[in-house]
Short mmCIF file of N, CA, C and O in Angstrom, two decimals:
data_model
loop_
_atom_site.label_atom_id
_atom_site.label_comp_id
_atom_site.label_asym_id
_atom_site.label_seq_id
_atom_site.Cartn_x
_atom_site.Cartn_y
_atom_site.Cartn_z
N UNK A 1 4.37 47.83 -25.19
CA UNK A 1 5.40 47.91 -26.21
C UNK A 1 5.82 49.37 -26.37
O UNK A 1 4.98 50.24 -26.14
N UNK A 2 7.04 49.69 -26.74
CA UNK A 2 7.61 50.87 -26.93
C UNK A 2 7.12 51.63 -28.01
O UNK A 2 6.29 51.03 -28.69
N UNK A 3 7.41 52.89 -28.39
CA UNK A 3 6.94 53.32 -29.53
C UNK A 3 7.98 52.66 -30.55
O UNK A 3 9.12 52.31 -30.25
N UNK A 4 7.27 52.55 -32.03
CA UNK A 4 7.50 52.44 -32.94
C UNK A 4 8.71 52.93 -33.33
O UNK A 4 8.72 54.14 -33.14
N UNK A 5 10.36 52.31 -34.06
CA UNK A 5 11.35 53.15 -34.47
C UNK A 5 11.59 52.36 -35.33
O UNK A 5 11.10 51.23 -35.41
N UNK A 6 12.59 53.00 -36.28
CA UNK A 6 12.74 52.50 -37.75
C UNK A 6 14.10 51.46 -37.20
O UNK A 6 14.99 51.45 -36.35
N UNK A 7 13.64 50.73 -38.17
CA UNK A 7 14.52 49.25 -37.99
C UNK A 7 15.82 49.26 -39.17
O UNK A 7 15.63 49.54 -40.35
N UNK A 8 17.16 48.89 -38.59
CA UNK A 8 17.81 48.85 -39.25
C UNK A 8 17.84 47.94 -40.43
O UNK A 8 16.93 47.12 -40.55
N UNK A 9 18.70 48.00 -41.22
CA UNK A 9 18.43 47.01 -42.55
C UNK A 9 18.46 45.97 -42.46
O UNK A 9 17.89 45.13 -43.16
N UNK A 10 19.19 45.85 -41.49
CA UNK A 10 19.66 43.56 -41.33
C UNK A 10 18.38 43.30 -40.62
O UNK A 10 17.85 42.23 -40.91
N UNK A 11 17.85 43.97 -39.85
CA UNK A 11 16.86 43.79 -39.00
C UNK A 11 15.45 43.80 -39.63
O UNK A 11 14.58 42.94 -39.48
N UNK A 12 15.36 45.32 -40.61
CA UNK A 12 14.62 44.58 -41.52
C UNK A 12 14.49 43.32 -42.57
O UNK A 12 13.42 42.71 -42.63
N UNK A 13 15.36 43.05 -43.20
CA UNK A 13 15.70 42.02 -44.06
C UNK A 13 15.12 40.76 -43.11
O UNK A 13 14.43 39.88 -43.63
N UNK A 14 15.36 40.75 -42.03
CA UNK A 14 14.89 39.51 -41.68
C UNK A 14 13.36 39.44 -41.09
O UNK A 14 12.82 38.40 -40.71
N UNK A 15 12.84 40.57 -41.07
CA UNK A 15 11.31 40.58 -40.74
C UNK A 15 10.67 40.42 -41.79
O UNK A 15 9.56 39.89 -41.83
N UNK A 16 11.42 40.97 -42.99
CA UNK A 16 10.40 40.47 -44.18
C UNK A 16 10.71 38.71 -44.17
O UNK A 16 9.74 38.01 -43.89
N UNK A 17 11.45 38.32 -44.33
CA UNK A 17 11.76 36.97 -43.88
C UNK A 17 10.68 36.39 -43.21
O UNK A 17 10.00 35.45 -43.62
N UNK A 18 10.51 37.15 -41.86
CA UNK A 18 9.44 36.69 -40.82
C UNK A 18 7.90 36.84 -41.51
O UNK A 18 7.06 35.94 -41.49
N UNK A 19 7.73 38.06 -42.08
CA UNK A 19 6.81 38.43 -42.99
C UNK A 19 5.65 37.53 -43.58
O UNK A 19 4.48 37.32 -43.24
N UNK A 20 6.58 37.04 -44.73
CA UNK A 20 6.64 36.17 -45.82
C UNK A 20 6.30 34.68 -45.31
O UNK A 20 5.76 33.80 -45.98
N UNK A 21 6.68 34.61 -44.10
CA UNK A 21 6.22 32.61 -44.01
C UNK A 21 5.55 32.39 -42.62
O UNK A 21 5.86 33.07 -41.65
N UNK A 22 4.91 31.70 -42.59
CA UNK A 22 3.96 30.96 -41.44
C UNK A 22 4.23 30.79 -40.21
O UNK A 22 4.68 29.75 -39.74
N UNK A 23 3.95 32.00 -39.46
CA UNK A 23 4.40 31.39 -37.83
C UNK A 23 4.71 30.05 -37.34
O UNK A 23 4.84 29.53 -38.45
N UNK A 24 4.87 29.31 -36.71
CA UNK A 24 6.40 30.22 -35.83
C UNK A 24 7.29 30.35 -36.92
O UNK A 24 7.03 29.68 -37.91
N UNK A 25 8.24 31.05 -36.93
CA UNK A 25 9.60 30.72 -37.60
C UNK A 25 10.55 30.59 -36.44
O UNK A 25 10.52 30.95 -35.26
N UNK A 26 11.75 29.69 -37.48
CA UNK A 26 12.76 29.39 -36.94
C UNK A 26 14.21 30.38 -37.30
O UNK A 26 14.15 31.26 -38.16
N UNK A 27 15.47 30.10 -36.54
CA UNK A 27 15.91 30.61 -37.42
C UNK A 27 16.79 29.83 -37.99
O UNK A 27 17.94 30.28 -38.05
N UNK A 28 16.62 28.96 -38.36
CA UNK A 28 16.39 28.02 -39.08
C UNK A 28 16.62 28.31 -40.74
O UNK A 28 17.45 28.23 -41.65
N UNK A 29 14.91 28.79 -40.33
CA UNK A 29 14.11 29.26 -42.01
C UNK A 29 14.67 30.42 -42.19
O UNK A 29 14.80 30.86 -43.34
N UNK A 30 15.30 31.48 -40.52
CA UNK A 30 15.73 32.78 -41.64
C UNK A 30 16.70 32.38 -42.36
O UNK A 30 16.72 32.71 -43.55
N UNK A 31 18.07 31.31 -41.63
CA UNK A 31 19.12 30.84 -42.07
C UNK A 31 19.09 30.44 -43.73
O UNK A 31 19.68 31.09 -44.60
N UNK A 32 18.34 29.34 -43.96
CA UNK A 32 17.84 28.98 -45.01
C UNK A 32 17.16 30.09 -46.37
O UNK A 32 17.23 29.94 -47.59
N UNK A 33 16.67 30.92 -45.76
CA UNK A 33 16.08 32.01 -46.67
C UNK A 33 16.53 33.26 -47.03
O UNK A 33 16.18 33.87 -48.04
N UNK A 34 17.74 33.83 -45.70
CA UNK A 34 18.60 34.75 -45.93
C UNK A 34 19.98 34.71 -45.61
O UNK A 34 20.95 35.23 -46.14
N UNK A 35 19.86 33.97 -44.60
CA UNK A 35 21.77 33.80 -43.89
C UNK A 35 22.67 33.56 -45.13
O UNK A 35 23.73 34.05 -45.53
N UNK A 36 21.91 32.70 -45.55
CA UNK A 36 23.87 31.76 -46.50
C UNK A 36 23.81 32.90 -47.72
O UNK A 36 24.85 33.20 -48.31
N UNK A 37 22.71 33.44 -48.03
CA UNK A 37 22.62 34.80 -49.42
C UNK A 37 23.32 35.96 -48.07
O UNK A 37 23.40 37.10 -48.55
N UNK A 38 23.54 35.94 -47.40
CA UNK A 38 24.31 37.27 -46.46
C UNK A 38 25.82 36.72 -46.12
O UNK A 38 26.76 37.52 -46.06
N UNK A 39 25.96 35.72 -45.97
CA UNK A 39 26.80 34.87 -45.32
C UNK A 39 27.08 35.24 -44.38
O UNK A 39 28.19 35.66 -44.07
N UNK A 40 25.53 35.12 -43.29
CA UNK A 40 25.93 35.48 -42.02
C UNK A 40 25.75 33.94 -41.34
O UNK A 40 25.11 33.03 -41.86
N UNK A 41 26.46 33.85 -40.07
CA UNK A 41 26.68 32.45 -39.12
C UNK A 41 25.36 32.59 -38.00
O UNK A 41 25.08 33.61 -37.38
N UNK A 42 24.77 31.54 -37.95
CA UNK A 42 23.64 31.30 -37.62
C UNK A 42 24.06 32.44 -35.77
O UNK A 42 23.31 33.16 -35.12
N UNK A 43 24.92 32.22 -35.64
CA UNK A 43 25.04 33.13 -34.07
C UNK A 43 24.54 34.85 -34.65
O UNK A 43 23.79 35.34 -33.81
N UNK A 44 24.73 35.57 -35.56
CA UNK A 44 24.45 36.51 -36.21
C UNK A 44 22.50 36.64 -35.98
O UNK A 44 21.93 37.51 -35.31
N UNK A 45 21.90 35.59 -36.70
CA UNK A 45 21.21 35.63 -36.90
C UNK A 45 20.22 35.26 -35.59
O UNK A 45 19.00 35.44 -35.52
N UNK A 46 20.90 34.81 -34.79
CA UNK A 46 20.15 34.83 -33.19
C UNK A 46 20.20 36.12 -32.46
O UNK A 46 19.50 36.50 -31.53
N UNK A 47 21.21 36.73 -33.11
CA UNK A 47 21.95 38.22 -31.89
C UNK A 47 20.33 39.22 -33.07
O UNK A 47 19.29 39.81 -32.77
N UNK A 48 20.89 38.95 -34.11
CA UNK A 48 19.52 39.81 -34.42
C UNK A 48 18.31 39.69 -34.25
O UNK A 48 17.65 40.72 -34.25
N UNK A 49 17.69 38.51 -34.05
CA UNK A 49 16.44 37.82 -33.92
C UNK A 49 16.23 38.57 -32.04
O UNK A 49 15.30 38.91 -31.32
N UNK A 50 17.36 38.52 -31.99
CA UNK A 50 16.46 38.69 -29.96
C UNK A 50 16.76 40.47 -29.91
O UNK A 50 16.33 41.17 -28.99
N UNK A 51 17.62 41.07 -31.17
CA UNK A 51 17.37 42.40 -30.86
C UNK A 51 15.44 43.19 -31.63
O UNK A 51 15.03 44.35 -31.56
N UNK A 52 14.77 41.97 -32.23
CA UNK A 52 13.92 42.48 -32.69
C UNK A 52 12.50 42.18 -31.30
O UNK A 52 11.47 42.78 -30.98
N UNK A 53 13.31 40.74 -30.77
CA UNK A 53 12.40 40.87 -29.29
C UNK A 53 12.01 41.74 -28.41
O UNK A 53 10.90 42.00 -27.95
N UNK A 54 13.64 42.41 -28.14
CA UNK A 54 13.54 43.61 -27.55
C UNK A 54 12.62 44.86 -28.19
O UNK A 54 11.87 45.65 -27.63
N UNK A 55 12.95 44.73 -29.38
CA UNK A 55 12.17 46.15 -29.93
C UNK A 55 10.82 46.12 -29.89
O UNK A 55 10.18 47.17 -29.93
N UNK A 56 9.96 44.38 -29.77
CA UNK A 56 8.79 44.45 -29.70
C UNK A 56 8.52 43.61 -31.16
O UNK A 56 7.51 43.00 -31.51
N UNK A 57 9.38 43.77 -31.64
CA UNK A 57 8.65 43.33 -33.41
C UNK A 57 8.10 41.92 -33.08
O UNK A 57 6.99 41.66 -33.57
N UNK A 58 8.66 41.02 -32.38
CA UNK A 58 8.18 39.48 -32.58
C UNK A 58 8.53 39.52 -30.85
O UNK A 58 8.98 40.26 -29.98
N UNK A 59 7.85 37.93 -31.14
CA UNK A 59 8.10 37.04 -29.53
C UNK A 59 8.81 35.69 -29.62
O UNK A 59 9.36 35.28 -30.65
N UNK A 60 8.78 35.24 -28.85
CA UNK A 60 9.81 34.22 -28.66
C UNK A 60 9.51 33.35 -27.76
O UNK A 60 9.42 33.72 -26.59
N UNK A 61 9.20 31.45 -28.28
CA UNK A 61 8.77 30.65 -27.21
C UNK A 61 9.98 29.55 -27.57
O UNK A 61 10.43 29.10 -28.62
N UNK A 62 10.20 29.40 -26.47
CA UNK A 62 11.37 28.19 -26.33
C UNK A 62 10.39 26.18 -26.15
O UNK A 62 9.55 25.69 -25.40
N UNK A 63 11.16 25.76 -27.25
CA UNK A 63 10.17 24.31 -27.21
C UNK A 63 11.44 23.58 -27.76
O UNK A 63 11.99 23.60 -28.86
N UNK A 64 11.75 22.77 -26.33
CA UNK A 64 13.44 22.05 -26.56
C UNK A 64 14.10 22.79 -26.90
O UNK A 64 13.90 23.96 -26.60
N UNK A 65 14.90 22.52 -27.48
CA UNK A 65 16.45 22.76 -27.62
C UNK A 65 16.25 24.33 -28.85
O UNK A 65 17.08 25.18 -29.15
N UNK A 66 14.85 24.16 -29.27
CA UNK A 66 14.88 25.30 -30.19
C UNK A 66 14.23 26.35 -29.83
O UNK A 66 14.20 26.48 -28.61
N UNK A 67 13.49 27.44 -30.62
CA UNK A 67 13.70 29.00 -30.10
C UNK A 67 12.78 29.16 -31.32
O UNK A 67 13.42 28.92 -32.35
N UNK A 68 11.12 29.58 -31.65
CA UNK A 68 10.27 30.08 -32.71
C UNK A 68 10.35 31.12 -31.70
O UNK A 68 10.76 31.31 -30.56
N UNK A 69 9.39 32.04 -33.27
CA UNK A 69 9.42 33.28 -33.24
C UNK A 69 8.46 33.73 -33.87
O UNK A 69 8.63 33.37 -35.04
N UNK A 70 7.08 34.58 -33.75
CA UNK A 70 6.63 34.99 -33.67
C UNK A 70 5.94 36.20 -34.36
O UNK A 70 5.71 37.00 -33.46
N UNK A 71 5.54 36.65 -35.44
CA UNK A 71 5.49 38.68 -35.55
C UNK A 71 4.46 39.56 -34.78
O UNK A 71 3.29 39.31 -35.07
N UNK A 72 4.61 40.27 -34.10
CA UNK A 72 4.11 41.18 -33.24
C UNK A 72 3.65 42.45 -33.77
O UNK A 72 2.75 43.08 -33.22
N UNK A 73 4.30 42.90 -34.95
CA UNK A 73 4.00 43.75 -35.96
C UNK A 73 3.80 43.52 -37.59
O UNK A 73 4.71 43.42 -38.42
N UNK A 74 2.65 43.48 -37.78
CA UNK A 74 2.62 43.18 -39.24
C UNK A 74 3.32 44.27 -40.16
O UNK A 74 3.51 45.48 -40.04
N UNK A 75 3.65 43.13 -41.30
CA UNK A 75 4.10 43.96 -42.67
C UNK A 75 3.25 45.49 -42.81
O UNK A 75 3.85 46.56 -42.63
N UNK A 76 1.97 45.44 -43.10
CA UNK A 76 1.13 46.70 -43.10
C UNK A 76 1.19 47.62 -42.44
O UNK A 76 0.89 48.72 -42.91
N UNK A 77 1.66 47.45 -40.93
CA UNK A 77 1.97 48.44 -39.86
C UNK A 77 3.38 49.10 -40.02
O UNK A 77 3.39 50.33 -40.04
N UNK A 78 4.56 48.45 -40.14
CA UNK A 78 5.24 48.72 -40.47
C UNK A 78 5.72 49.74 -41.67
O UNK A 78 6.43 50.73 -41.49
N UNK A 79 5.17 49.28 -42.99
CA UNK A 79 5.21 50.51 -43.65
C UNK A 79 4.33 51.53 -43.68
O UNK A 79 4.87 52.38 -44.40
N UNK A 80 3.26 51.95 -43.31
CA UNK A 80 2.69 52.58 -42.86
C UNK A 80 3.62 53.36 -41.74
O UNK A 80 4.07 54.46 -42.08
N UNK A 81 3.90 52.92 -40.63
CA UNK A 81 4.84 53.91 -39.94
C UNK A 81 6.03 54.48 -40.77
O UNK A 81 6.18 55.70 -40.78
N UNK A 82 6.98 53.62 -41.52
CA UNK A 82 7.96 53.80 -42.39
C UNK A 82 7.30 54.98 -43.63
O UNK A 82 7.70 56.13 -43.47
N UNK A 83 6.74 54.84 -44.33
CA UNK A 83 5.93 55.61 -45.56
C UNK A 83 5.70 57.07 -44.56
O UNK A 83 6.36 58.05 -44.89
N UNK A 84 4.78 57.19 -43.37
CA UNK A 84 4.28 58.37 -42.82
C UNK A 84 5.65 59.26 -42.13
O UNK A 84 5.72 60.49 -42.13
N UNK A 85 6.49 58.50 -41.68
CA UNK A 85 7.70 59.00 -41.55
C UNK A 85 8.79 59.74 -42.22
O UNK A 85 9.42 60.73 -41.84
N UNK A 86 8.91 58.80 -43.65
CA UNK A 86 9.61 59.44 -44.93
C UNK A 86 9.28 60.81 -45.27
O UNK A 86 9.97 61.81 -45.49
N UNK A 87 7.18 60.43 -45.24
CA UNK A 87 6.48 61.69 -46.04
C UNK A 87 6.71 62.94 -45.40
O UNK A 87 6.64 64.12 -45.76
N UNK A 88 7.02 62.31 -44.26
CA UNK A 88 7.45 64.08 -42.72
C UNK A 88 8.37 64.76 -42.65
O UNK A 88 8.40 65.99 -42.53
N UNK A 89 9.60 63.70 -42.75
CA UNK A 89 10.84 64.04 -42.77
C UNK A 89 11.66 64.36 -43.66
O UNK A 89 12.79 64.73 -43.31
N UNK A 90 11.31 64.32 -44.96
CA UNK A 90 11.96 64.41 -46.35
C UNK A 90 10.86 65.30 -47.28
O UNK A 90 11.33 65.92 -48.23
N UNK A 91 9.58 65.37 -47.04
CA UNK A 91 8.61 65.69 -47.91
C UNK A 91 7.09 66.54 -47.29
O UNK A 91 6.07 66.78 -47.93
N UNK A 92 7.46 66.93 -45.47
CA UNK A 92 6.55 67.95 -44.88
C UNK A 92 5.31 67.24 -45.10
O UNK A 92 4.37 67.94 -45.47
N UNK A 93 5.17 66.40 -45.01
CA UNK A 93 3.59 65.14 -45.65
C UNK A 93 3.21 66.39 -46.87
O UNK A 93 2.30 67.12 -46.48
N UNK A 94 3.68 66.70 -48.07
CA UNK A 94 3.44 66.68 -49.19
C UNK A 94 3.49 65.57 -50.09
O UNK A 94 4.49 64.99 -50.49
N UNK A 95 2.55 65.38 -50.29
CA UNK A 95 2.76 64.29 -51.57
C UNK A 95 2.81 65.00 -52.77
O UNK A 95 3.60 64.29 -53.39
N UNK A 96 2.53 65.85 -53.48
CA UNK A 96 2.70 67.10 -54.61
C UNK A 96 4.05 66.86 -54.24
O UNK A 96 4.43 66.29 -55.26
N UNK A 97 5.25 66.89 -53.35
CA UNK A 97 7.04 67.43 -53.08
C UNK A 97 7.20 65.61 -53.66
O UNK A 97 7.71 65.38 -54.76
N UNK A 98 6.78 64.64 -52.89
CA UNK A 98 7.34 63.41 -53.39
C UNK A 98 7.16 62.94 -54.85
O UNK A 98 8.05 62.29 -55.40
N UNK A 99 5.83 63.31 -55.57
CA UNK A 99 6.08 63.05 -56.86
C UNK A 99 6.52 63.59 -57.58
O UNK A 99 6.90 63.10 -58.64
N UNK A 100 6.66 65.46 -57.08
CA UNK A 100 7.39 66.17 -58.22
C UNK A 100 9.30 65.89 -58.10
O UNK A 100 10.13 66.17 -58.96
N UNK A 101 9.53 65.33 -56.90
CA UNK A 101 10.90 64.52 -56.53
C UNK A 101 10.83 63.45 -57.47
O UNK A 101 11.00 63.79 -58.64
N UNK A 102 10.55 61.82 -57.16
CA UNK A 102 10.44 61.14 -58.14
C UNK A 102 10.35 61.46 -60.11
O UNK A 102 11.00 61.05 -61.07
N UNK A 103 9.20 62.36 -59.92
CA UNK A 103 9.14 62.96 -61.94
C UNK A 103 10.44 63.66 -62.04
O UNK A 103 11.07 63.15 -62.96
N UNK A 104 11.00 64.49 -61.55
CA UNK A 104 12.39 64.97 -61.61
C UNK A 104 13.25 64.10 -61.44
O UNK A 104 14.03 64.45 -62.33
N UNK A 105 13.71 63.25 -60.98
CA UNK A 105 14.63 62.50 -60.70
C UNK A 105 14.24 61.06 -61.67
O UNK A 105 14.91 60.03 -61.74
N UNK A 106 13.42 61.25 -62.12
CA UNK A 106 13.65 60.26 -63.54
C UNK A 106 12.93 58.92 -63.14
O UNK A 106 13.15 57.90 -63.80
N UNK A 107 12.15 58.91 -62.15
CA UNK A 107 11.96 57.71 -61.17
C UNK A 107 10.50 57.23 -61.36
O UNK A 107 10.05 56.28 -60.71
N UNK A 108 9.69 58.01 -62.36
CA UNK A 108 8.34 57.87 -62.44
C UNK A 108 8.34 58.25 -63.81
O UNK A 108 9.05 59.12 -64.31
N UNK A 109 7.29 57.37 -64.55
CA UNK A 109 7.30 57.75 -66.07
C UNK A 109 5.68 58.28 -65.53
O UNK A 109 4.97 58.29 -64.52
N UNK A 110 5.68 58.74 -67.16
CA UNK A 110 4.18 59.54 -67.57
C UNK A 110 3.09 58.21 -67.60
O UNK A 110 1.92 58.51 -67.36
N UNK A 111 3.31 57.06 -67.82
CA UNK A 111 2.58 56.13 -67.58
C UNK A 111 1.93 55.92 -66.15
O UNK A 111 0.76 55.69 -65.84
N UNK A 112 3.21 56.10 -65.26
CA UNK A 112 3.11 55.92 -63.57
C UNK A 112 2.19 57.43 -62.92
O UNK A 112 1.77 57.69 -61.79
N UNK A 113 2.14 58.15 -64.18
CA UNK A 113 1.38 59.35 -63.56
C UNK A 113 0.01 59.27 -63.78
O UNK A 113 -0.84 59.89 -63.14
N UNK A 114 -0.23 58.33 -64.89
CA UNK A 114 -1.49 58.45 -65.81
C UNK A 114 -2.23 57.55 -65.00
O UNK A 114 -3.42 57.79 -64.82
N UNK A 115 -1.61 56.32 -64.36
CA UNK A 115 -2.14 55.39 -63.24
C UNK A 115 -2.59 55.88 -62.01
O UNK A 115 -3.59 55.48 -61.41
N UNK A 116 -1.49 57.12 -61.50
CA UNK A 116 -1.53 57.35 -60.30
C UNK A 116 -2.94 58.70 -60.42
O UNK A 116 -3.52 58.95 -59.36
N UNK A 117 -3.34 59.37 -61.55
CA UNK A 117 -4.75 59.68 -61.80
C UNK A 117 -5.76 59.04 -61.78
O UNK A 117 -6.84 59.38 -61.30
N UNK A 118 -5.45 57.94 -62.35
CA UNK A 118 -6.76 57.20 -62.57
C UNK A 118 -6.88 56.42 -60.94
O UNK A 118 -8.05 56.12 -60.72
N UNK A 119 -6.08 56.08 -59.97
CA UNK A 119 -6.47 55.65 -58.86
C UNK A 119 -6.65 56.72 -57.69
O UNK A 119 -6.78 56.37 -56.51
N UNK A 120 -6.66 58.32 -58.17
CA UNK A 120 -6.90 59.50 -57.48
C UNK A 120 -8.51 59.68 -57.83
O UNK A 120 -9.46 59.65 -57.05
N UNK A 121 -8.50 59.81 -58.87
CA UNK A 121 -9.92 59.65 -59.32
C UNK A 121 -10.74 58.91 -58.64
O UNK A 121 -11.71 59.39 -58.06
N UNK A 122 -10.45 57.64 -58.64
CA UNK A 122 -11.44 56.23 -58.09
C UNK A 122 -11.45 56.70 -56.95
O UNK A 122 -12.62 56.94 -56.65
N UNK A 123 -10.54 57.04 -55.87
CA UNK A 123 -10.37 57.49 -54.76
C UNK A 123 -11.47 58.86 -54.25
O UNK A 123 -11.80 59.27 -53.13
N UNK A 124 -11.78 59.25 -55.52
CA UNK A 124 -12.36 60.40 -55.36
C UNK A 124 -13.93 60.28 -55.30
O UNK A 124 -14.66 61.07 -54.71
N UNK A 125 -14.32 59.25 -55.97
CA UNK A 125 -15.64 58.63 -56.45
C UNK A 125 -16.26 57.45 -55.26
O UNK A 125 -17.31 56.85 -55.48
#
C-alpha cells in the first residue's frame, strides 16, 4: 500500500460511513446513509468508492451483480495520521501552540482546560 495521504472530504464522509457499519458494505448502505443527505446519484458514489480502492483505504469483492467493500484502514489510524499531521503543519508538534490557538480563538472554555489537567495528570501517574 502507498503511503498514507489526506483524504478529501467526500471521500472522507464516506469512510466514516464505512467506519460506522459492519463489513462488507454496500453502496447501497453508503447511498442510504449519505447519498440522498448529499444528493449525490448512486454513479457518484461508485466513482468515489473505487477512488478509495485505489488509495488503499478499502477493498473490493464482486458477488453477482453487486460490489462490497471492505476497510483497509481503520477509523483510529486514520486520525492519528490526520491529528499528527495538523500538529506539524499548523502547530510544529506543539501542543502548548494548539491550545493556546483554540483558548484564543474562543474554542476551549476554562472547563475544557480544567479536564484537559486532570487527564495530563492521570497521564502523568
Amino acid at each position: 500500500m502507498n503511503a498514507m495521504k489526506k483524504l478529501p472530504d467526500a471521500e472522507f464522509d464516506i469512510m466514516k460511513v464505512v467506519w460506522a457499519n459492519e463489513p462488507p458494505i454496500t453502496t447501497n448502505i453508503i447511498m442510504q446513509q449519505l447519498g440522498n443527505e448529499r444528493e449525490w446519484k448512486a454513479q457518484t458514489i461508485i466513482s468515489l468508492m473505487l477512488r478509495l480502492v485505489e488509495r488503499g483505504f478499502i477493498r473490493t469483492e464482486k458477488n453477482g451483480k453487486e460490489r462490497t467493500y471492505f476497510p483497509l484502514i481503520s477509523k483510529e489510524d486514520y486520525l492519528k495520521f490526520e491529528t499528527g499531521d495538523f500538529m506539524e503543519r499548523f502547530h510544529g508538534n506543539s501542543f502548548a501552540s494548539l491550545v493556546a490557538t483554540l483558548y484564543n480563538g474562543k474554542k476551549i472554555r476554562d472547563s475544557d482546560l480544567d479536564e484537559l489537567a486532570r487527564w495530563l495528570k492521570g497521564r502523568r501517574e
